[in-house]
Amino acid sequence: MKKIALIVLSLLFMGCAGNNIDQDEIKKANQFFESIFQDRVLDSPEFQTRLGYKSNYDQWDDITWIKAREDIRQAQEDLKYLRENINIDKLDDKTAISYRLMEKSLQRTIDSDPYLFRGYMVTHRGGKHSSIPSFLINYQSMEDERDVKDYLERLRNIGPLFEDFIDELKLRDELGTIAPMFVYPKAIAVCENIISGYPFEEVKEQNVIYEDFVTKIEALDLTDAIKLRYKSEAEAILVTIVNYSYRTLIDFLGEQQLKATNNDGVWKYPNGAEYYQYSLDNYTTLGLTAEQVHQVGLDEVARIHEEIYTIMETVSFEGNLQEFFDFMRTDPQFYYPQGPKGRQMYLDQVNVVVDTISARIEELFYGLPSIPLVVKAVEPYREASAGIAFYSRGQADGSRPGIYYANLYNMQDMPIYKLENLAYHEAIPGHHMQIAIALEVEGMPSFRKYGGYSVFSEGWALYSETLPKEIGLYEDPYSDFGRLSGELWRACRLVVDTGIHHYRWTREEGIDYYMSNTANPEGDCVGMVERHIVWPGQAVSYKIGMLKIQELRTYAELSLGAKFSLQAFHDIVLKNGGVPMDILQDIVYQWVGSQ
């Protein structure tokens, strides 16, 4: 009976694939998918640069609401064409998946229309203002004199970019979309940091953008006189156009700060409930309500607490759970020293962890991707406001590695017992494996290689934190507590995100919940609650995605028994790129049926 059910599921997923497959229809579909992707590339000078193209190398993206509305209208036209001109029943399985993904992507753009002015364009965590230095440093390469001129022109174009930026902020101000009060001092500080150092100030330390420009131009085969001329030009642009742009933004934010309140949840908006449900749908792809997400979080917190009691017994800790959390927060043995020495010790140990799991990767996967990985500390100009860890994708051809950034601004926020699971999450077998494998799959449409869903990518990364334990890693019980504390942290997110945006919790109530239920330091707890506030729904994607992947793995293990291969399961999950959870379920069900 089980085999019959699987066959039926497989056929339902495949539609009429098989006898009715039409190669011309497949070709037409893939050409359409590629045309949409290329249109998106042509629309975004910054995406072109990230892909390694030198076209529009001196331009920034159009960030106006008019452009956003044009994108929505174009999505409506593209969706109409897709449904009227491409017959999914004539496509093979792989192309049918692409059809469904494109359909969802276009619909997601269309559905964003009522909430176009609800998101915060400036937060303490990011925005156009804070992304410019990292973009120039990581993506704006200099290989010849033409590139030098483009770099300088892109700096000049910060002027019109910020004019649009401030106009958009003013429009949202008129519509009542004003960030909570705590955002402003931190966002202003980020801006101040970006325009600090030489040539903005008569100091020895160079400005982060100027230092990047100088480093890159010095590597070129140009005369000293030409290099000096370009450096002088860069200085002039920075102290005039760039300085004026950031100062104007700082002044605007200072004025808007006077209007800000401590009403943190999106419930404060007239369409707040609908907006939050839209956000949850976007970040979970499972149609879950706020009440459902909240309850899953409460259940998972209780379960993980029970597992932590086992760790407490293993290390012979005498005391209750809260006392154990306090011990993990405060005992010096769990922290490297503040300063350069401690930072280097942390980075060195991360590399040991990455090398260890890499050497044993074939116990879990078919092998490592060819795109290399490097580990770096978050740059000083943004470390005070950035998250504790994140990943930056590499180039498909391997010319730029994937980068795991560890934020070592405050070593008390980076306990040693969490080092191992953070490395697994951001690097291997987490984001680096997930993103690099998708980039290397041959024949996958470009929009799938470079698109994705938070519930998939973050769900995978959290799921991957558990995999090393299956092959005997996390040997130190405190490190294993780090794994559990990471999962607990993500479970608490379900409770607090819905608490703030649905149940109208205050910022302080959210912080208290984290402090009472996790071992994370207070700064971590404050930072996470502030992230929930400015980015509604996103933080729930980790745990929801992990639970779904675990559910699908259990289904495959029970269905296949001795035929189940963990490497094959991971391969089928990753080689289709980032997909919503309903499509991932169909993919796994079909794979199980085919076995």
CSV table of C-alpha atoms in Angstrom, one decimal, residues 32 95 122 167 215 275 314 353 355 369 383-384 394 444 447 452 455 464 482 529 557 586:
chain,number,residue,atom,x,y,z
A,32,PHE,CA,11.8,32.2,-20.8
A,95,THR,CA,11.8,21.9,-15.8
A,122,VAL,CA,17.4,52.2,7.4
A,167,ASP,CA,13.4,61.0,-0.9
A,215,THR,CA,45.2,49.1,-1.9
A,275,TYR,CA,1.6,42.5,6.7
A,314,THR,CA,27.4,14.9,32.1
A,353,VAL,CA,37.0,23.0,13.0
A,355,ASP,CA,39.5,21.5,8.3
A,369,PRO,CA,32.2,21.8,-3.6
A,383,GLU,CA,31.5,45.2,13.4
A,384,ALA,CA,29.7,47.2,16.1
A,394,GLY,CA,31.6,33.0,-3.7
A,444,MET,CA,20.1,24.6,-13.5
A,447,PHE,CA,17.3,32.2,-11.4
A,452,GLY,CA,16.3,31.2,-2.9
A,455,VAL,CA,13.3,28.9,5.1
A,464,SER,CA,23.5,21.0,9.3
A,482,GLY,CA,26.8,25.0,22.2
A,529,VAL,CA,15.1,41.3,19.9
A,557,GLU,CA,14.5,6.8,6.2
A,586,ASP,CA,7.5,17.1,-3.5
